[in-house]
PDB file of C-alpha atoms in Angstrom:
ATOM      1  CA  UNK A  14       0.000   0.000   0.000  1.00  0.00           C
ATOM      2  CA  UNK A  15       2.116   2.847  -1.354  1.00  0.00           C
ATOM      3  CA  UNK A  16      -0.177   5.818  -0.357  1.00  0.00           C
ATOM      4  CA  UNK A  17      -3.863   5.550  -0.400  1.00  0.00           C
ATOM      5  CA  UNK A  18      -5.447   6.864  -3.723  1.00  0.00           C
ATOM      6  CA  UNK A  19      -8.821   6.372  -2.864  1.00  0.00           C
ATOM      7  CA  UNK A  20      -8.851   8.647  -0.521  1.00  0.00           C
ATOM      8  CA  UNK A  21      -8.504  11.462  -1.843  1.00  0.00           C
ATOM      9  CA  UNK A  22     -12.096  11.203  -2.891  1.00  0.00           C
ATOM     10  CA  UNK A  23     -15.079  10.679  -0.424  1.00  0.00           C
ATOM     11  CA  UNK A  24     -14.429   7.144   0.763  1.00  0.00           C
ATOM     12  CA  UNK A  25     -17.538   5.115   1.764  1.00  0.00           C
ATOM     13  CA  UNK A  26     -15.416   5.453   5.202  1.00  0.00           C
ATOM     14  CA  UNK A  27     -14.893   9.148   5.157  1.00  0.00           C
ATOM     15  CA  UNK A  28     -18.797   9.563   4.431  1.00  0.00           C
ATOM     16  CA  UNK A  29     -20.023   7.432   6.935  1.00  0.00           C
ATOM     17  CA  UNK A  30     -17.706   9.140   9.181  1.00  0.00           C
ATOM     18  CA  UNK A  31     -19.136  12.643   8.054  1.00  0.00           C
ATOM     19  CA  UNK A  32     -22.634  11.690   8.337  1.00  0.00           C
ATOM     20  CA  UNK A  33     -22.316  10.740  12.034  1.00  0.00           C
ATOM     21  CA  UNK A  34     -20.448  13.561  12.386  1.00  0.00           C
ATOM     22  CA  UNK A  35     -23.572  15.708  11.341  1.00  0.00           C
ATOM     23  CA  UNK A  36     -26.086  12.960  13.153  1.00  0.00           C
ATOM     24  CA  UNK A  37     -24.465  14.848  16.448  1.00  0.00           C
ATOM     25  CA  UNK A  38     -24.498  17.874  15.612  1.00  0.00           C
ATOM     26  CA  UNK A  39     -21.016  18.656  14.588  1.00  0.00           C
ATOM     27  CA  UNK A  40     -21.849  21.923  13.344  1.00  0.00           C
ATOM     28  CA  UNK A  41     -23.955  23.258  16.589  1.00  0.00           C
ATOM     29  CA  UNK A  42     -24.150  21.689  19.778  1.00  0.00           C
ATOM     30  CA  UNK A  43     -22.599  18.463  19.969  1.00  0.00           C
ATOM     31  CA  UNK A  44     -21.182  15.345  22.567  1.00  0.00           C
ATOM     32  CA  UNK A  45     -16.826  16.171  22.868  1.00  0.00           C
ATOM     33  CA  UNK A  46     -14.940  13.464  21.515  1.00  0.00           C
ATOM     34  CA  UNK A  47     -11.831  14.860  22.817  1.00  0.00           C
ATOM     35  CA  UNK A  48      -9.797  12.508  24.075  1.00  0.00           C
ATOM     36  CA  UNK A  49      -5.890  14.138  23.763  1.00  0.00           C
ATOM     37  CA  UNK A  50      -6.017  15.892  27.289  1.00  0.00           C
ATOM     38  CA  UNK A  51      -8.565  14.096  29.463  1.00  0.00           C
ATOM     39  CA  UNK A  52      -8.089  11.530  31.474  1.00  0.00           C
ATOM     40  CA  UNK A  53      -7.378   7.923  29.707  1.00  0.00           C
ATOM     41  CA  UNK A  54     -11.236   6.471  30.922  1.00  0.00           C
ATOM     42  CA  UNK A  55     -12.374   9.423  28.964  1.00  0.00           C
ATOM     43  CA  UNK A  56     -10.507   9.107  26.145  1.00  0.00           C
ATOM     44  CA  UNK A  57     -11.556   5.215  26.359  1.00  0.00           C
ATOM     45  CA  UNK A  58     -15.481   6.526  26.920  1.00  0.00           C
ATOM     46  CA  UNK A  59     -15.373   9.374  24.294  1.00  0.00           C
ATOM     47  CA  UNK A  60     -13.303   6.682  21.738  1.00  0.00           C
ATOM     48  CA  UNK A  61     -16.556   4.277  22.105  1.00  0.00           C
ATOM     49  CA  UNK A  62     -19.155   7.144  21.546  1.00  0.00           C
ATOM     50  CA  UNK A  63     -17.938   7.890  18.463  1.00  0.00           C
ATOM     51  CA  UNK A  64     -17.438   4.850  16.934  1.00  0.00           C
ATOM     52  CA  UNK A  65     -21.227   3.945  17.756  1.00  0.00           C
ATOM     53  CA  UNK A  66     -22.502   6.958  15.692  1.00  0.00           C
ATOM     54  CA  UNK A  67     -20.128   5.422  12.722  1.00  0.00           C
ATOM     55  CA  UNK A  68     -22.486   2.058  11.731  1.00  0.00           C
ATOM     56  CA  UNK A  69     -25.264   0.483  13.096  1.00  0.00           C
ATOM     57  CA  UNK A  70     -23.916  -2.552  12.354  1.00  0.00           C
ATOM     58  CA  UNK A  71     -23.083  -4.798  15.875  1.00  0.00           C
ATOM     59  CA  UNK A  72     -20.119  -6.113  14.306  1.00  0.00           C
ATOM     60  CA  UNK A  73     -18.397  -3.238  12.735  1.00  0.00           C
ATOM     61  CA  UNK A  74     -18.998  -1.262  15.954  1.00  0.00           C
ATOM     62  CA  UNK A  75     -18.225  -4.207  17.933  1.00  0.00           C
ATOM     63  CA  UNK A  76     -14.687  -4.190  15.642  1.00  0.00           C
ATOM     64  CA  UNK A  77     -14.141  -0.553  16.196  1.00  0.00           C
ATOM     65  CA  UNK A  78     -14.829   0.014  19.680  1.00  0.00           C
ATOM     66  CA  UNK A  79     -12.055  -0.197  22.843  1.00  0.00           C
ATOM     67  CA  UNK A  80     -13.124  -3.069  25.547  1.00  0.00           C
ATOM     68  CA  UNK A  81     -12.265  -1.076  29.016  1.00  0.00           C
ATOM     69  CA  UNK A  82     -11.291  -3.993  30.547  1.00  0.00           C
ATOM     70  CA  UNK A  83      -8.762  -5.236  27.566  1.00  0.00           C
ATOM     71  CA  UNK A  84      -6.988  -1.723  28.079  1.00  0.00           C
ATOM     72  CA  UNK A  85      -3.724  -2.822  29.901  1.00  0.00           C
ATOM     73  CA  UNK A  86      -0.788  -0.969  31.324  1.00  0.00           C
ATOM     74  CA  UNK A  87       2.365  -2.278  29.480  1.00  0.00           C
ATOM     75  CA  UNK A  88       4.419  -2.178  32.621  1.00  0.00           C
ATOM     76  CA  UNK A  89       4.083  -1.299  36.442  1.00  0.00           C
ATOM     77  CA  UNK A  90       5.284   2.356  35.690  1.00  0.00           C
ATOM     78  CA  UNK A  91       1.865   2.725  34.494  1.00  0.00           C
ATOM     79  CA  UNK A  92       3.348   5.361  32.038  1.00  0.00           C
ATOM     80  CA  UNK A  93       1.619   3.685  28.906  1.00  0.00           C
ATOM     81  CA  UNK A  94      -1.940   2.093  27.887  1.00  0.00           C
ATOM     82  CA  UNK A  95      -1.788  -0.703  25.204  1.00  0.00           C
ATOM     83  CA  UNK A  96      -5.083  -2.034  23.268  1.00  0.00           C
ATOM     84  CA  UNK A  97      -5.101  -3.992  20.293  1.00  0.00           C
ATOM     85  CA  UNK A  98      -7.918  -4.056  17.911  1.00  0.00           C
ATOM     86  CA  UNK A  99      -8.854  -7.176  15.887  1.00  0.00           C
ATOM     87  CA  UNK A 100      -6.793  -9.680  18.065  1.00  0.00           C
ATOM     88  CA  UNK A 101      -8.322 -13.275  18.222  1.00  0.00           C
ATOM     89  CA  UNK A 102      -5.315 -14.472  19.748  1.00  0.00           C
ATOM     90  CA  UNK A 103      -4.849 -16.602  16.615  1.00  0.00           C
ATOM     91  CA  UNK A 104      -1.145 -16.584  14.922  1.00  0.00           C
ATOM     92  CA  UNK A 105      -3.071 -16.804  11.600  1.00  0.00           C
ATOM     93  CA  UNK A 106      -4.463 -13.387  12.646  1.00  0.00           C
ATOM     94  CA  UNK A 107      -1.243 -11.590  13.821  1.00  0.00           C
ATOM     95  CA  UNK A 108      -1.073  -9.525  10.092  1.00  0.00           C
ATOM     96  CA  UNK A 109      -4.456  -7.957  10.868  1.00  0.00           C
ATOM     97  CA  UNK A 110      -3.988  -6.654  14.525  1.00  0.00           C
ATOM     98  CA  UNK A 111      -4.170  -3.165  14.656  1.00  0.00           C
ATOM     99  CA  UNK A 112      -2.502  -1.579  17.865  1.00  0.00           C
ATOM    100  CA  UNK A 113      -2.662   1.522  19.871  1.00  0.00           C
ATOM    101  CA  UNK A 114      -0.419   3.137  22.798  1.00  0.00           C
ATOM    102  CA  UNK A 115      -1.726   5.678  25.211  1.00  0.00           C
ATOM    103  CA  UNK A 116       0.733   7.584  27.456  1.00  0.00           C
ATOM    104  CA  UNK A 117      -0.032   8.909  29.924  1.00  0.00           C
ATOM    105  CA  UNK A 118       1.346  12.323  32.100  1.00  0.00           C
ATOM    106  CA  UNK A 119      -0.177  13.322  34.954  1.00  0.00           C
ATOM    107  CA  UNK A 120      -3.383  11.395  34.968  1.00  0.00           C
ATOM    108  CA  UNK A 121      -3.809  12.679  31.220  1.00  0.00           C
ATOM    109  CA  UNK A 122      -3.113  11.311  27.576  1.00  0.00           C
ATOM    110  CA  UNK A 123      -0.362  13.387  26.152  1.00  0.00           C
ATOM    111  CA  UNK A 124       0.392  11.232  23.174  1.00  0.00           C
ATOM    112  CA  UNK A 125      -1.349   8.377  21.181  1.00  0.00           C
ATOM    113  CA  UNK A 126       0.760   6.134  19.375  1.00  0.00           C
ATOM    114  CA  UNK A 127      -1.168   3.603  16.159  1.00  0.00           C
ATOM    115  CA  UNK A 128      -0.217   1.022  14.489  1.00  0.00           C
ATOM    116  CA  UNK A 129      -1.424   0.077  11.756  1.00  0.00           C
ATOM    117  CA  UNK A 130      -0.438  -3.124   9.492  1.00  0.00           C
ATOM    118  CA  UNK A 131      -0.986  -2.903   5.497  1.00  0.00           C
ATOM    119  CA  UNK A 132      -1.457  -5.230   2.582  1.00  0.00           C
ATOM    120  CA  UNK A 133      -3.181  -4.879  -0.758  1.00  0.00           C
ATOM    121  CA  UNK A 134      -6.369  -5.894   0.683  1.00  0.00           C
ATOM    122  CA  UNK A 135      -9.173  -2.957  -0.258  1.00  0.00           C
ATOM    123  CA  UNK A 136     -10.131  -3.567   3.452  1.00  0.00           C
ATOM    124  CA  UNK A 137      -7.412  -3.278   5.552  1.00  0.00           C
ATOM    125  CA  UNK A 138      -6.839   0.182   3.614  1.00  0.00           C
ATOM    126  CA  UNK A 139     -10.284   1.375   4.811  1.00  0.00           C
ATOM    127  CA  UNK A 140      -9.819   0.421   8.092  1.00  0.00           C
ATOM    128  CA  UNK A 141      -6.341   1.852   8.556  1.00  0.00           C
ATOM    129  CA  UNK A 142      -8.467   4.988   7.322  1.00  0.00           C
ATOM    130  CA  UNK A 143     -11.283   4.912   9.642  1.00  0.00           C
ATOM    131  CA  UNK A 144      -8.815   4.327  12.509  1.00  0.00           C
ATOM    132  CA  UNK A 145      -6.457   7.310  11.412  1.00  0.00           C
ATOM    133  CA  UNK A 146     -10.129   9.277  11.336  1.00  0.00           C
ATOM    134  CA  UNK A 147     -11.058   8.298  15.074  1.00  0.00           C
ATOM    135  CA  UNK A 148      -7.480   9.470  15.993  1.00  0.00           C
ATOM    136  CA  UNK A 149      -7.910  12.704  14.410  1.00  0.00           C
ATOM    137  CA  UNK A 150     -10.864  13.428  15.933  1.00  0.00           C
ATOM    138  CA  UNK A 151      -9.531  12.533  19.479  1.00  0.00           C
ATOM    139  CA  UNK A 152      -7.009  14.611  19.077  1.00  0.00           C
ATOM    140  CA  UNK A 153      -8.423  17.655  18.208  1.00  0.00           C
ATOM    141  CA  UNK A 154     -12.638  17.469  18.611  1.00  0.00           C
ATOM    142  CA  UNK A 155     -12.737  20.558  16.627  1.00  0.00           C
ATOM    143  CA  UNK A 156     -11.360  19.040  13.059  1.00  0.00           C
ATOM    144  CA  UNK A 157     -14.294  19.240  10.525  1.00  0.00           C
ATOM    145  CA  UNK A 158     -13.954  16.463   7.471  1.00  0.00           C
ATOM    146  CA  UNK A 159     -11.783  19.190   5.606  1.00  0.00           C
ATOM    147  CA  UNK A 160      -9.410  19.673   8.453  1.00  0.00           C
ATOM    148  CA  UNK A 161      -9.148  15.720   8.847  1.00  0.00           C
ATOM    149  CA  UNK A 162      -8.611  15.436   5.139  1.00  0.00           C
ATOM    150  CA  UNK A 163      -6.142  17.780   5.025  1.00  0.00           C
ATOM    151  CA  UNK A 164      -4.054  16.480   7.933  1.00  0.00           C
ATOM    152  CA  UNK A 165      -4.029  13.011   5.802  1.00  0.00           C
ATOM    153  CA  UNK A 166      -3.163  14.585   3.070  1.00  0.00           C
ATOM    154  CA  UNK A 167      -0.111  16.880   4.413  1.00  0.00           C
ATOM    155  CA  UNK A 168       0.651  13.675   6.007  1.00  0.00           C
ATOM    156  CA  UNK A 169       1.576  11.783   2.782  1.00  0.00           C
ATOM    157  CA  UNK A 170      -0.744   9.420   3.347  1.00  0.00           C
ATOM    158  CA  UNK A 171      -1.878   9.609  -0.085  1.00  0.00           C
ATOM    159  CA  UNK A 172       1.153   9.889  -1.945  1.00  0.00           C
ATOM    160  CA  UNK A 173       1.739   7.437  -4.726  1.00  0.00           C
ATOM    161  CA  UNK A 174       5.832   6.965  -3.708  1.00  0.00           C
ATOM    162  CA  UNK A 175       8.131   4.426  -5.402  1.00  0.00           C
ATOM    163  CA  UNK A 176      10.287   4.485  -2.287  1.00  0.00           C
ATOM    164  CA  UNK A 177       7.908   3.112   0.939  1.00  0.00           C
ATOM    165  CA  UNK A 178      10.386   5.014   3.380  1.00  0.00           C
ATOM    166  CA  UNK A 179       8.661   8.069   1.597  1.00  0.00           C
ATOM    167  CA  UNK A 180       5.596   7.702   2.885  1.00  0.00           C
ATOM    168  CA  UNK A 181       5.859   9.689   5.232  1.00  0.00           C
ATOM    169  CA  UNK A 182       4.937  13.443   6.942  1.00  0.00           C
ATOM    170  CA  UNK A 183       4.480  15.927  10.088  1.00  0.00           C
ATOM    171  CA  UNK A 184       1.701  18.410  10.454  1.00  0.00           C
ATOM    172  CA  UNK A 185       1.177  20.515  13.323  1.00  0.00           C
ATOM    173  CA  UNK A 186      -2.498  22.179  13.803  1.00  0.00           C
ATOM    174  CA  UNK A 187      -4.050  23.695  16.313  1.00  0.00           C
ATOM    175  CA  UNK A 188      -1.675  23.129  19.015  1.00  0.00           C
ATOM    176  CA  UNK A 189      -1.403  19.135  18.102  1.00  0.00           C
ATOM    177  CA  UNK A 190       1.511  17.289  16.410  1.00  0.00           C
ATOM    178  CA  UNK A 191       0.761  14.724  13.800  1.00  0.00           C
ATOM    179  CA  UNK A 192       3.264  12.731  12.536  1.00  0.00           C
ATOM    180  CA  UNK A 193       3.253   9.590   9.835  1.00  0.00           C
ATOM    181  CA  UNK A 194       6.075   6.308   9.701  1.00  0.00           C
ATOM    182  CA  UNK A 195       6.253   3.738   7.721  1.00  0.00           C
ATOM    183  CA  UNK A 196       7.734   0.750   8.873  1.00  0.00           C
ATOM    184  CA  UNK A 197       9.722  -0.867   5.936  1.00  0.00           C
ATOM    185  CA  UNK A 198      11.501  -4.151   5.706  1.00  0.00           C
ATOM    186  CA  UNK A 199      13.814  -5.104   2.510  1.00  0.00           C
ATOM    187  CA  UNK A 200      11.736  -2.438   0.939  1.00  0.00           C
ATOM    188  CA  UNK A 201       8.573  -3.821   1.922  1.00  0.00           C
ATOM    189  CA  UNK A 202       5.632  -1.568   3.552  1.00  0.00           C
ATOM    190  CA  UNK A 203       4.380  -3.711   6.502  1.00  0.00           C
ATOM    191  CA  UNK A 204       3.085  -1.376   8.101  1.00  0.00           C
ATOM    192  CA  UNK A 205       2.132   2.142   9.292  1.00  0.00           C
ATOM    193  CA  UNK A 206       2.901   4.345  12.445  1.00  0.00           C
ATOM    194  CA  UNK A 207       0.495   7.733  12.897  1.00  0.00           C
ATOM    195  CA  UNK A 208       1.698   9.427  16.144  1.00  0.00           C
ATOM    196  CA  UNK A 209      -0.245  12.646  17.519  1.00  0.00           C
ATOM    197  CA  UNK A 210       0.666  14.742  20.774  1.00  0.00           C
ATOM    198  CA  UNK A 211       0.434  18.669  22.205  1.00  0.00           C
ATOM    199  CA  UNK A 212       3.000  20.539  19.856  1.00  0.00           C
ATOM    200  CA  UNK A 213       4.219  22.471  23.460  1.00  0.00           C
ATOM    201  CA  UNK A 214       4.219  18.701  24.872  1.00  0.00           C
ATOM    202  CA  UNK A 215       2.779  20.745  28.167  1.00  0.00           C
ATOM    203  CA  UNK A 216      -0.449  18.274  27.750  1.00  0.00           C
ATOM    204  CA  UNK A 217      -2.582  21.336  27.699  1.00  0.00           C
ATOM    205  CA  UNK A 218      -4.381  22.659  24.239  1.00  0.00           C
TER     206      UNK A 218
END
């Protein structure tokens, strides 16, 4: 997956993202999906909102959504959250297993760290793109679909690039750091990092 090209049209993700968007109001009164700031059972709460206003579909949301009690510290520092999305706990499955790090500073999240694996499957691209979306939006509530396009797109996410170490970009809006790695092995794109955090790194917006 050398860039994504179809999103730089209105993916079937993108609109079903901007429609639930609108559903809550996103252009008067609406819920705050911040998450970037507040404390990690918020982000966890405000994470789940969201995705439930994306599908009414049990298993997509089901797929989507964080399971409070699978979020784990990743040592006894308790500096950093790990959840994995799409883990059966079968080898066979290991390629699909998307995976994100919260860190915590001072009872906050101050940075979110994604993972995201790729292939050539139509899918995985539109889930790495729904996931990058939910990000976004946790990171900065106030993003409309232009601002979360644009981010993408300063991001390199779309570039078609011969080289996969290419594919790659930093954006800073708003007070919030976004930044875009691939991983690369023997020239092959296995994956993608998206990492977003306070510009000041003070963990205030």
């Amino acid at each position: 997956m050398a860039g994504m090209d179809e999103g730089r049209g209105i993916s079937p993700i993108e609109e079903l993202f901007l429609l639930a968007k609108e559903s809550t109001g996103e252009e008067g009164v609406s819920f705050n999906y911040q998450g970037l700031g507040n404390p990690s059972e918020e982000f966890v709460s405000n994470w789940n909102q969201l995705v439930s206003t994306i599908s009414e579909d049990e298993e997509t949301i089901l797929y989507f959504s964080m399971n409070p009690d699978n979020v784990k510290w990743t040592s006894e520092t308790k500096e950093v959250l790990y959840y994995s999305f799409g883990d059966s706990g079968e080898q066979t499955d290991i390629n699909n297993v998307f995976v994100m790090n919260i860190f915590i500073t001072d009872d906050i999240v101050s940075r979110i760290e994604f993972f995201a694996p790729t292939s050539k499957d139509e899918a995985n691209g539109q889930q790495t793109k729904l996931f990058f979306l939910l990000i976004l939006s946790l990171s900065d509530e106030t993003l409309d679909k232009d601002g979360r396009e644009a981010i993408l797109t300063n991001l390199g996410l779309y570039d078609n690039v011969s080289d996969p170490k290419q594919l790659a970009g930093s954006v800073t809006k708003n007070g919030v750091q976004y930044i875009l790695e691939p991983l690369v092995e023997n020239n092959f794109l296995f994956g993608l990092s998206l990492y977003t955090s306070f510009a000041d790194t003070s963990g205030t917006n």
